[in-house]
mmCIF file of C-alpha atoms in Angstrom:
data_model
loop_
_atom_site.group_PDB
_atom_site.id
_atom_site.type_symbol
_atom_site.label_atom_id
_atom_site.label_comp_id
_atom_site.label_asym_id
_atom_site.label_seq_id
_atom_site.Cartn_x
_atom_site.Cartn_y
_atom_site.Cartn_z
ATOM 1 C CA UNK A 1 47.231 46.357 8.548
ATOM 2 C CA UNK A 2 48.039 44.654 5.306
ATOM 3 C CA UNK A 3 45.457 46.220 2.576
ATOM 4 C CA UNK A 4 42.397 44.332 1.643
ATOM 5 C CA UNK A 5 42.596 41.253 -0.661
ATOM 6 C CA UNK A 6 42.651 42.354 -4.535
ATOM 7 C CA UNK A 7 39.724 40.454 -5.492
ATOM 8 C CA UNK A 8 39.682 41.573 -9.796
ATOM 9 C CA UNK A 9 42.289 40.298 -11.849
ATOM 10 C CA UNK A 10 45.306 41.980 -12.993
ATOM 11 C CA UNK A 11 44.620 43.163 -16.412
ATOM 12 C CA UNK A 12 44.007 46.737 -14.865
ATOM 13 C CA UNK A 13 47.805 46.794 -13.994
ATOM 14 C CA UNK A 14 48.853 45.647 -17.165
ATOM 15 C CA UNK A 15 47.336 48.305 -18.866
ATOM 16 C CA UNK A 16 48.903 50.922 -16.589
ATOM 17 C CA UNK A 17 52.722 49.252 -17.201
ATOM 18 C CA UNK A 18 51.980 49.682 -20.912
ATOM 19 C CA UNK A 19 51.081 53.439 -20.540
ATOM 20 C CA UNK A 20 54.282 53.981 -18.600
ATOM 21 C CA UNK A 21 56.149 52.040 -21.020
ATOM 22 C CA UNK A 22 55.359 50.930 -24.482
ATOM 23 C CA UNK A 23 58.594 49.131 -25.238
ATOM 24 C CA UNK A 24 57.139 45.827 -24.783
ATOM 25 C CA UNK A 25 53.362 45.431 -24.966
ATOM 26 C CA UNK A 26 51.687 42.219 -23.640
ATOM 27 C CA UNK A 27 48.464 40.979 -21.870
ATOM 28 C CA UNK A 28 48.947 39.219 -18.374
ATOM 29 C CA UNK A 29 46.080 37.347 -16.581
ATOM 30 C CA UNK A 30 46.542 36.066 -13.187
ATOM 31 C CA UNK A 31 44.502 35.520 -10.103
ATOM 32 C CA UNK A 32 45.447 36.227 -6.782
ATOM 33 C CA UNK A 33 44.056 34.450 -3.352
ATOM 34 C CA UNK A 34 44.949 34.199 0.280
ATOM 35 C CA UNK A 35 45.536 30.798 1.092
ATOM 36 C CA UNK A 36 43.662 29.708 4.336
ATOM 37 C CA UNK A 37 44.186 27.208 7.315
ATOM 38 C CA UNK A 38 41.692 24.633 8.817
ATOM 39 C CA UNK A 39 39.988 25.955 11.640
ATOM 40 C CA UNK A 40 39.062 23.977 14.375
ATOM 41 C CA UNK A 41 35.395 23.421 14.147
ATOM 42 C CA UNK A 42 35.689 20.527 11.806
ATOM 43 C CA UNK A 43 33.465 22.426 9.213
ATOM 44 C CA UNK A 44 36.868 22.653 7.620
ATOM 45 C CA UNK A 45 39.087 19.928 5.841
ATOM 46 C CA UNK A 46 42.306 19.621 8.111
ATOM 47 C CA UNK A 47 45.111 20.693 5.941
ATOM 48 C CA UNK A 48 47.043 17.695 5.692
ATOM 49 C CA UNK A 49 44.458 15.369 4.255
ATOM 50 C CA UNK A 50 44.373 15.041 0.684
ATOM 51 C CA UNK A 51 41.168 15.531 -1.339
ATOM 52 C CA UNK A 52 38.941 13.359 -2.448
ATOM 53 C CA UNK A 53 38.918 13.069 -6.781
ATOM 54 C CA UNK A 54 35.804 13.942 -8.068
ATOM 55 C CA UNK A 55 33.745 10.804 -8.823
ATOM 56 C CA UNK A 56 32.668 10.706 -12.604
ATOM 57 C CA UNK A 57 29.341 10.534 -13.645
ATOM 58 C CA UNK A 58 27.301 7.449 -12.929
ATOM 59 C CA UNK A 59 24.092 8.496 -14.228
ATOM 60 C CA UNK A 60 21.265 10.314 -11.856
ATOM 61 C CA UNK A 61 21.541 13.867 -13.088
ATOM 62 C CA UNK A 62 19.643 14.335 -15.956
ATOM 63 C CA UNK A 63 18.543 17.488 -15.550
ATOM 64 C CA UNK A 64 20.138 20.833 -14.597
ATOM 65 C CA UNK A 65 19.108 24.594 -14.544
ATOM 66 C CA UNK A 66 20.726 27.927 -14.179
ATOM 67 C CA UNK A 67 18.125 29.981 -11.974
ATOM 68 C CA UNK A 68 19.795 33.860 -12.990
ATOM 69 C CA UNK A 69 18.714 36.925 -11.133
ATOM 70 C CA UNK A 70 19.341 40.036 -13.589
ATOM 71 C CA UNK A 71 18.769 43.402 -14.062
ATOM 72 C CA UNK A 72 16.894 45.174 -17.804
ATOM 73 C CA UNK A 73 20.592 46.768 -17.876
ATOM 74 C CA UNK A 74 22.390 43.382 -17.694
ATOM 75 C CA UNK A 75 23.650 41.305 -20.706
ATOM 76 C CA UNK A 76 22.711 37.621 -20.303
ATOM 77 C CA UNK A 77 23.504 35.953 -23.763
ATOM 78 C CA UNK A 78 26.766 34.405 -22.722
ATOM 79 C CA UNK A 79 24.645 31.801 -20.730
ATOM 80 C CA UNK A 80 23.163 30.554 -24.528
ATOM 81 C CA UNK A 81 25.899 31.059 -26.326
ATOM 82 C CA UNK A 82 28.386 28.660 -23.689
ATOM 83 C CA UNK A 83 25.773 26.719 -22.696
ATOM 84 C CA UNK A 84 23.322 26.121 -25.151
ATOM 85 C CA UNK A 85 21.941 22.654 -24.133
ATOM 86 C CA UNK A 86 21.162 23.701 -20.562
ATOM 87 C CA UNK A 87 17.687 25.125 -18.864
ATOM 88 C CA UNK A 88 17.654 28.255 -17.509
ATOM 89 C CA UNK A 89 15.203 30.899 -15.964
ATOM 90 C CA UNK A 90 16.411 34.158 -16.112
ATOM 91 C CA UNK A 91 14.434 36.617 -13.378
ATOM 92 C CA UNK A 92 14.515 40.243 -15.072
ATOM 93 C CA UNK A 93 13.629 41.496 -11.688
ATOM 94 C CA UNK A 94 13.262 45.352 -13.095
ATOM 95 C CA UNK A 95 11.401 44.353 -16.258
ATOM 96 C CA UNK A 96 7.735 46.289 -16.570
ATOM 97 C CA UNK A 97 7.054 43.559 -19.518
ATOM 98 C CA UNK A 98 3.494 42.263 -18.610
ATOM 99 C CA UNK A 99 4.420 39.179 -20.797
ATOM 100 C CA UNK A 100 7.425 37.876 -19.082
ATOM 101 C CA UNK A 101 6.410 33.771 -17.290
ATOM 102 C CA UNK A 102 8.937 34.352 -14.592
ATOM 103 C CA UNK A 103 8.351 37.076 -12.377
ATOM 104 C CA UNK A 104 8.755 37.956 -8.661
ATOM 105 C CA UNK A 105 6.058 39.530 -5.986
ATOM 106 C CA UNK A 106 8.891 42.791 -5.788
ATOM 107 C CA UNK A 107 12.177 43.853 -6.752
ATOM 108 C CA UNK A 108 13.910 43.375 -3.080
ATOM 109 C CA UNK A 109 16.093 41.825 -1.380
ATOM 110 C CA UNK A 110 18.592 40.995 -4.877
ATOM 111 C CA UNK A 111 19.362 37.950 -5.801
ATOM 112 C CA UNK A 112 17.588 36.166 -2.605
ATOM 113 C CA UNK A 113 14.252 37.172 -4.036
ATOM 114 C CA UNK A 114 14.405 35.811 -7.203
ATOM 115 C CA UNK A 115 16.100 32.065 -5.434
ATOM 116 C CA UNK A 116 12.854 31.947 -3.610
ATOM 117 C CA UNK A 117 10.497 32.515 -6.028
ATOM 118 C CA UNK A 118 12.421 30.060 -8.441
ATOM 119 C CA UNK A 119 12.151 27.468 -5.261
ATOM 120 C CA UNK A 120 8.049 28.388 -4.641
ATOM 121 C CA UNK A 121 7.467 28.317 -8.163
ATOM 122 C CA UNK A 122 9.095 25.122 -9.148
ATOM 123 C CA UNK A 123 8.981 23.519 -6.142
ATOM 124 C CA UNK A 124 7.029 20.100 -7.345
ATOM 125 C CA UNK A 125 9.171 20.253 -10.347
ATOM 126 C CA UNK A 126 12.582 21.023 -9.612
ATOM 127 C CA UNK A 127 15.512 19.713 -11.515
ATOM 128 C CA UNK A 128 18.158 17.573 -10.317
ATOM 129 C CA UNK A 129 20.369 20.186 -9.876
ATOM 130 C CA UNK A 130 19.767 23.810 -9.966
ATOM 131 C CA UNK A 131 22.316 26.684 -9.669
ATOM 132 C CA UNK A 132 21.881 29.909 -8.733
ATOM 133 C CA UNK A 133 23.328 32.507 -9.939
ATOM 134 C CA UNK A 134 23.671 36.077 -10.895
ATOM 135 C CA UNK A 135 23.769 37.869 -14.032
ATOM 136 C CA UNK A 136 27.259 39.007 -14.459
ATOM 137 C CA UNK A 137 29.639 36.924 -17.007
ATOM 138 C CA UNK A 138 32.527 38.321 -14.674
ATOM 139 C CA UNK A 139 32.894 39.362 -10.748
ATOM 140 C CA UNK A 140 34.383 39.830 -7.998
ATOM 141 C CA UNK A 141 32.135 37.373 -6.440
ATOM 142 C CA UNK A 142 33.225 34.106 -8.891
ATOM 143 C CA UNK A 143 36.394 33.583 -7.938
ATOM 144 C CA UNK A 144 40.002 35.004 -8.751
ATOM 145 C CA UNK A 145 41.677 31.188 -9.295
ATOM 146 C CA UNK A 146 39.185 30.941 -12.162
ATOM 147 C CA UNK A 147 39.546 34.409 -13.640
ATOM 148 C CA UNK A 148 36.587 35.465 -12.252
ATOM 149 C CA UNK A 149 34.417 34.251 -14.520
ATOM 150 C CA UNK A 150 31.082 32.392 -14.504
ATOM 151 C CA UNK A 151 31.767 30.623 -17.708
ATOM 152 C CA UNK A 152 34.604 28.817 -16.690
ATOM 153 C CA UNK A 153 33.264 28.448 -12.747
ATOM 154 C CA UNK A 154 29.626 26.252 -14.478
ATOM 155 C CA UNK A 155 32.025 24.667 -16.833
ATOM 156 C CA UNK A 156 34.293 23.005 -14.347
ATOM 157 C CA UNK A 157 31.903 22.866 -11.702
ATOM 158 C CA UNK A 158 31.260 19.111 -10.647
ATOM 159 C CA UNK A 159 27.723 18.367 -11.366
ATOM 160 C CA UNK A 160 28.345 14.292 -9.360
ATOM 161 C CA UNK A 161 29.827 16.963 -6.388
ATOM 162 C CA UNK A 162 26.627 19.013 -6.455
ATOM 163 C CA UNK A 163 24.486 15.615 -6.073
ATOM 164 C CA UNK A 164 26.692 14.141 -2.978
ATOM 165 C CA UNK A 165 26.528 16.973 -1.075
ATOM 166 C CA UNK A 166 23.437 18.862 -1.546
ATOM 167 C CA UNK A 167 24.325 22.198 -1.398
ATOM 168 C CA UNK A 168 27.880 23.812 -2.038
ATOM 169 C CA UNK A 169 28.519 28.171 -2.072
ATOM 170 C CA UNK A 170 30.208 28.429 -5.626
ATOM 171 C CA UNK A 171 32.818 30.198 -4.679
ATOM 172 C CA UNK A 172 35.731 28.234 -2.582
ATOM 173 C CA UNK A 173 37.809 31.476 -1.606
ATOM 174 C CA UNK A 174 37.800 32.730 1.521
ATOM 175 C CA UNK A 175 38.596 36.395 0.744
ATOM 176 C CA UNK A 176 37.631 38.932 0.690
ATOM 177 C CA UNK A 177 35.009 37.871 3.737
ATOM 178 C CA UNK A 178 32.852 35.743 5.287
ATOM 179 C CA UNK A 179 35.261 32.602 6.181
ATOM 180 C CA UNK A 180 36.459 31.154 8.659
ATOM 181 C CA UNK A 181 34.533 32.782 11.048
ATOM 182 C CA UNK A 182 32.707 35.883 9.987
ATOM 183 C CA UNK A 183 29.218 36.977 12.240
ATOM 184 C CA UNK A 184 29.261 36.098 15.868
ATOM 185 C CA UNK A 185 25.530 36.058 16.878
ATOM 186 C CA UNK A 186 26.143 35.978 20.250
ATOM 187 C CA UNK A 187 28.823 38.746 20.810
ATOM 188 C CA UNK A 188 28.569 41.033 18.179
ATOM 189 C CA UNK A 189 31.649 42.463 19.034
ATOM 190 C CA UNK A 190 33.998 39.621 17.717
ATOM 191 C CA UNK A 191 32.583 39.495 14.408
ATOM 192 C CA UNK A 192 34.717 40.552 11.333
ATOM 193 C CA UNK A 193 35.467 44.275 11.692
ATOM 194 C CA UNK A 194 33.226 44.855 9.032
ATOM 195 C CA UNK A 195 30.185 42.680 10.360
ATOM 196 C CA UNK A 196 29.087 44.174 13.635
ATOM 197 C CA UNK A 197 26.083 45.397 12.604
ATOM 198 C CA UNK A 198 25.427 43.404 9.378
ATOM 199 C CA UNK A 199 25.738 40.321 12.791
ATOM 200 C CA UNK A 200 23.169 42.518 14.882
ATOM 201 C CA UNK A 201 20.826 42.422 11.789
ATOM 202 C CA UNK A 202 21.508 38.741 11.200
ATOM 203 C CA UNK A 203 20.567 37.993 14.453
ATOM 204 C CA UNK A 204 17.467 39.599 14.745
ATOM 205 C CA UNK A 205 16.384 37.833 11.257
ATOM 206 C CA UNK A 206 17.216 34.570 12.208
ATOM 207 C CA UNK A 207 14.999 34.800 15.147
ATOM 208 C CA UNK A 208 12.215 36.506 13.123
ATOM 209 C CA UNK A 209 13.501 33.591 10.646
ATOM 210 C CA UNK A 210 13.674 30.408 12.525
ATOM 211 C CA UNK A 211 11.469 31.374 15.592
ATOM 212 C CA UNK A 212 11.537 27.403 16.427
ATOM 213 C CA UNK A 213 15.385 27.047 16.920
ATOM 214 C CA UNK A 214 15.860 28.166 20.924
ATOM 215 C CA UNK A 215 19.562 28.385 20.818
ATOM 216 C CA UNK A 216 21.332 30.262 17.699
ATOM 217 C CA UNK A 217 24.457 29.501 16.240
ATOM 218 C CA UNK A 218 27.808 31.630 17.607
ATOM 219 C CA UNK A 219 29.637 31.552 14.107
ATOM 220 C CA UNK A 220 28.106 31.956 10.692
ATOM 221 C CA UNK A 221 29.843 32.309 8.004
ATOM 222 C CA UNK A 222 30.456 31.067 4.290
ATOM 223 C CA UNK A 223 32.452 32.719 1.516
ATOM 224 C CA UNK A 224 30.416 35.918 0.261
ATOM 225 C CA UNK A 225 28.753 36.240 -3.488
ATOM 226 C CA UNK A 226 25.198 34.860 -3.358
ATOM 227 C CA UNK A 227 26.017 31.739 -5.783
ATOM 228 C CA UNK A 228 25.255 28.356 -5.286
ATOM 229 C CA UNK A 229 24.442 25.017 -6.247
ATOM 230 C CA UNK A 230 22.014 22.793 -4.996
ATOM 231 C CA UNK A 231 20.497 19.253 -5.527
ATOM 232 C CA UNK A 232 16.219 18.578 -5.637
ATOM 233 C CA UNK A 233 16.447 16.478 -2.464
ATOM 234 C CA UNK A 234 18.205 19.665 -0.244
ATOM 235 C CA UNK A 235 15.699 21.747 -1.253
ATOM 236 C CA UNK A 236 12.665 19.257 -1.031
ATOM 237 C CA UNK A 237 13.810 18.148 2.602
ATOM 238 C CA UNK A 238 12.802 21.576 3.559
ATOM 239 C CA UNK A 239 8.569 21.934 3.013
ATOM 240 C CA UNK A 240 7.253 24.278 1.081
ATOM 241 C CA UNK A 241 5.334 26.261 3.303
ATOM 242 C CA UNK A 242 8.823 27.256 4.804
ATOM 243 C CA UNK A 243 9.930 28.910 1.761
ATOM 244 C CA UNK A 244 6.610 30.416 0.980
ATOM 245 C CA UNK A 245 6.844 31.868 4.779
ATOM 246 C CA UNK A 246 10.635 32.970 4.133
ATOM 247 C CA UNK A 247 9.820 34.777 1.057
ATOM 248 C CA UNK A 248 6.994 36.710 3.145
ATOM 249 C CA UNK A 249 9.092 37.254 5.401
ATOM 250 C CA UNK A 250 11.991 39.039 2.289
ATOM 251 C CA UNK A 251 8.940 40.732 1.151
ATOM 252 C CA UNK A 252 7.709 42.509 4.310
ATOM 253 C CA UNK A 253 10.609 43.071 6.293
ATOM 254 C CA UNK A 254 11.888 47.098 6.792
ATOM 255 C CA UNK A 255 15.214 46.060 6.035
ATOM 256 C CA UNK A 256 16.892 47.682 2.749
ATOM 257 C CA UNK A 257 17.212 45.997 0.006
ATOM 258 C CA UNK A 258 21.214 45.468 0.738
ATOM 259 C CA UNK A 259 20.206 44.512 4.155
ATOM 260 C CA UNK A 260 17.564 41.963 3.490
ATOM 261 C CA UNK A 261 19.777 40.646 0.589
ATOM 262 C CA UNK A 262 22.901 40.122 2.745
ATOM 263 C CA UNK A 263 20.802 38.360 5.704
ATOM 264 C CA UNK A 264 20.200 35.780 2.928
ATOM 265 C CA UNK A 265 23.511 35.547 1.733
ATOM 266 C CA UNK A 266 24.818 33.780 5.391
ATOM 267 C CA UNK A 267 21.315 31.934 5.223
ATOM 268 C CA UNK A 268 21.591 29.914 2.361
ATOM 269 C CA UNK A 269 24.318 27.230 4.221
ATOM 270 C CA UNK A 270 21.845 26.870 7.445
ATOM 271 C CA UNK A 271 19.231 26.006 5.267
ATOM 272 C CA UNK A 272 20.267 23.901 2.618
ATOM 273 C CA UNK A 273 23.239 22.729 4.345
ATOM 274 C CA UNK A 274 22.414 22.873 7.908
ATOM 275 C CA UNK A 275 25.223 24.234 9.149
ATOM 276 C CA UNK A 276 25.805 27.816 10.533
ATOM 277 C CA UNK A 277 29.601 28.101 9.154
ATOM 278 C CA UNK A 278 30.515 26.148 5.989
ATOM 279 C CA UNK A 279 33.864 27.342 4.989
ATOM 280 C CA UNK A 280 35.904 24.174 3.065
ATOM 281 C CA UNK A 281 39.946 24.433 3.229
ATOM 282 C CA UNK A 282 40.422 26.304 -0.219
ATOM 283 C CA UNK A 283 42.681 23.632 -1.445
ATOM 284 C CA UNK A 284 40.519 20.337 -1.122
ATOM 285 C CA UNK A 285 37.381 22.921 -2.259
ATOM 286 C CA UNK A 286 39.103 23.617 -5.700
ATOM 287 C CA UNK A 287 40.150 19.941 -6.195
ATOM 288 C CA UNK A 288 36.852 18.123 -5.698
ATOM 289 C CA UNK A 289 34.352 20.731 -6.528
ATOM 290 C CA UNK A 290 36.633 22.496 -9.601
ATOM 291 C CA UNK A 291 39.257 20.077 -10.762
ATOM 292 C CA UNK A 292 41.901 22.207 -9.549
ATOM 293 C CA UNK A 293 44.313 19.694 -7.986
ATOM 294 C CA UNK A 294 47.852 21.257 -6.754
ATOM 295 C CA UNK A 295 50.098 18.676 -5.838
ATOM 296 C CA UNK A 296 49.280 18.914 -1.553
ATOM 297 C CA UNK A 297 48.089 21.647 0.345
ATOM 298 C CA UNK A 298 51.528 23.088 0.964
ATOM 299 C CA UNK A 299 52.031 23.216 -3.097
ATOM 300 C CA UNK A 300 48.468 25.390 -3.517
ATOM 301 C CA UNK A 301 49.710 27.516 -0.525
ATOM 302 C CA UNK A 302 53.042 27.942 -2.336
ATOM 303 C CA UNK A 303 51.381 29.084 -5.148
ATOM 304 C CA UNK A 304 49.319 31.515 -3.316
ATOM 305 C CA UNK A 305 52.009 32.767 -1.229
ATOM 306 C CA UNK A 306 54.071 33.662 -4.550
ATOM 307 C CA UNK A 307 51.166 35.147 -6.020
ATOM 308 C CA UNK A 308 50.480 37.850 -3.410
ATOM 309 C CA UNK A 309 55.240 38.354 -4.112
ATOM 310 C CA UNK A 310 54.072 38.769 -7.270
ATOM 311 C CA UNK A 311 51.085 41.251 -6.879
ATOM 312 C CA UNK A 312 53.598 43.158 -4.673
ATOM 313 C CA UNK A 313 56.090 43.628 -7.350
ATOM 314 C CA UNK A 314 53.949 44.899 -9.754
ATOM 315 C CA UNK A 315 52.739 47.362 -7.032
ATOM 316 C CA UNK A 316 56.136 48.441 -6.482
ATOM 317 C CA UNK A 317 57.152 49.088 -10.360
ATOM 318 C CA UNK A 318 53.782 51.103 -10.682
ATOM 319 C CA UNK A 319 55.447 53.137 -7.827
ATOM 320 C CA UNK A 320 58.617 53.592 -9.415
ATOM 321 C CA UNK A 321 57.346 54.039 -13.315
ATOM 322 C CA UNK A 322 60.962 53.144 -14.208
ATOM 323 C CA UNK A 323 62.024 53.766 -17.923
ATOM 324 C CA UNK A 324 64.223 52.435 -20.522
ATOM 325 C CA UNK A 325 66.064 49.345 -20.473
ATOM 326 C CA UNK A 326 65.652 48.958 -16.446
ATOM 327 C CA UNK A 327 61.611 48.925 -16.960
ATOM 328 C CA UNK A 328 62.125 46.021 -20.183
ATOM 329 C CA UNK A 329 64.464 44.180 -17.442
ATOM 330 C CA UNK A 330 61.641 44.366 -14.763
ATOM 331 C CA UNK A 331 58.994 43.660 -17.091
ATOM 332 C CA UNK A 332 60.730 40.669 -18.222
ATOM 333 C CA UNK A 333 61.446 39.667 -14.749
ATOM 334 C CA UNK A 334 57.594 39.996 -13.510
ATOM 335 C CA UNK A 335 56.508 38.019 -17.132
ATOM 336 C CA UNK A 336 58.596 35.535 -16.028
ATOM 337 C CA UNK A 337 57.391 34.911 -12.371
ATOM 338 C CA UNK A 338 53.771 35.147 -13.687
ATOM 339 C CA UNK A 339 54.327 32.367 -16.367
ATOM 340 C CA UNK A 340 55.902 30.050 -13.495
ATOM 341 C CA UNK A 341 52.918 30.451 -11.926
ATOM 342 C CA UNK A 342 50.717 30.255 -14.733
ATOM 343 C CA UNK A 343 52.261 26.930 -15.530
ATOM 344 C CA UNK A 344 51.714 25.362 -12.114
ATOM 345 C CA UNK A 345 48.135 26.295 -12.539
ATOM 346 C CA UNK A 346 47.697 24.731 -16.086
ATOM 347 C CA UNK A 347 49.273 21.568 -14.424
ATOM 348 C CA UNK A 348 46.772 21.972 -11.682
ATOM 349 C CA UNK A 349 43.539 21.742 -14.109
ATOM 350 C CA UNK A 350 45.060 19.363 -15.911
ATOM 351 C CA UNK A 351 45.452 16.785 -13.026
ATOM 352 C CA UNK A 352 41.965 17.538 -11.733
ATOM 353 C CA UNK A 353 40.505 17.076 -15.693
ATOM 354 C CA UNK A 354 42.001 13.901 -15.173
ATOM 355 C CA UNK A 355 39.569 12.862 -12.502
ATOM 356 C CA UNK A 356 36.665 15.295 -12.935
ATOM 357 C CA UNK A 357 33.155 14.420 -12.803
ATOM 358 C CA UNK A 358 30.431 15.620 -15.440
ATOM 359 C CA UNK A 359 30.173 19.371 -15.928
ATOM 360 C CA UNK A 360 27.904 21.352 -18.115
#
């Protein structure tokens, strides 16, 4: 079975070639994906339609905030010092400071706790646009095609985007889980390999969830993280007692923390969104939420099919640890694949800053 999908970035390699050979020294960033098909549930953009461009700002968004769920342990001044003009409330959900304004009933559940209690708390004064997020400047769980890091992610992120469609999962890859079709509720057994019993404990939270919805979903899925965007209006078309009883519901259920925290993770699309399975075709996601335009859907699939050629050749030369002039010739080789690719990514931002909507 070919090996999981290298989520991090490729710096740790880099530092490995230079150990086994110091003759050249250099610092190589580049993110890998699996590129994915449309699936047939129309939840996905067939691949052979081109994205739409991201409309640019036309006033309506005049407020934003960055609801952050973080640890005492976690560093959170890159959000002021990138973003200095933009709200936040950052949740310090381990904090025993009796003076802190935004606090939650318990530390459980992760992040999910701490969206809740931003959504209660705020509820008849919500921005236009909130995004929640966690703590982490760089993850596994931002994704690879924009190094991974949150920084970048808010500061291409299409605010106009955010507004159309309510709610959008801030991550557009669908690796390493939870796309195109992750949890089956209704036969556990043809849920991801990994998700058989995180489906079984979806399921029996969803009923305990949504008691009122008779029939529930086969499929749910979205890409994993916990991140997300969404607009006043998708959170206000849901009432307020809802989330108050959803948050009771986070705060007295048996279910570990990781548990209880995961549940929510597949949640957040069939609430906000209403739809059980919200996976986007990668390359249309990247273009209209991102302004990451590749030429078609074949050119982004290209891209990621050289990309995981590339990953494989560096595998293979940490296998070998070749020496002298044959590792320079290699190393030259693999610089020079990576900055072919490199270059058809610059080329990609810079069509999609072209057409790009207002970002933080």
């Amino acid at each position: 079975m070919k090996r999981a999908w290298l989520t991090s970035n490729l710096r740790t390699y880099y530092r490995r070639l230079i150990v086994v050979s110091t003759v050249i020294t250099f610092t190589l960033y580049f993110p890998l994906f699996r590129g994915q098909h449309s699936s047939e549930d129309g939840l996905v953009r067939p691949t052979n339609e081109q994205p739409s461009t991201p409309d640019p700002l036309s006033g309506g968004i005049s407020s934003v905030t960055l609801v952050v769920s973080s640890k005492s342990s976690e560093h959170t001044e890159w959000i002021a010092s990138n973003f200095p003009n933009t709200t936040t409330a950052i949740y310090v959900v381990d904090s025993k400071e009796p003076r802190l304004l935004l606090k939650t009933p318990m530390n459980k559940g992760n992040e999910a706790m701490v969206y809740l209690t931003y959504i209660i708390d705020h509820y008849n004064n919500l921005p236009d646009i909130a995004i929640f997020i966690h703590a982490h400047l760089q993850s596994k769980h931002t994704d690879d095609l924009l190094g991974n890091s949150m920084v970048e992610s808010l500061q291409r992120l299409c605010l106009p985007k955010v507004q159309s469609d309510g709610y959008f999962n801030l991550r557009c890859n669908w690796k390493p889980g939870g796309c195109p079709q992750y949890l089956n509720l209704r036969d556990l057994s043809l849920s991801a390999s990994e998700g058989s019993v995180q489906a079984q404990t979806l399921k029996k939270a969803w009923s305990e969830l949504f008691p009122e919805v008779e029939e529930l979903p086969e499929w749910v899925g979205q890409p994993y993280g916990g991140q997300f965007a969404a607009s006043r209006d998708a959170i206000r078309k849901i009432p307020l007692q809802s989330w108050v009883l959803w948050r009771d519901w986070l705060v007295n259920t048996n279910l570990t923390d990781y548990h209880s925290g995961r549940v929510w993770e597949y949640t957040w699309q069939f609430v906000l969104a209403g739809k059980a399975t919200c996976c986007l075709n990668m390359y249309g996601c990247y273009c209209e939420r991102y302004g990451v335009c590749f030429d078609s859907d074949k050119a982004f699939e290209d891209w990621t099919k050289q990309g995981e050629q590339l990953e494989e050749k560096f595998s293979k030369y940490l296998r070998m640890q070749p020496i002298g002039g044959k590792a320079i010739e290699m190393k030259m080789k693999l610089m020079k694949e990576r900055d072919a690719l490199d270059k058809v990514l610059k080329e990609a931002k810079n069509r999609g800053d072209e057409v790009r909507g207002s970002s933080l």
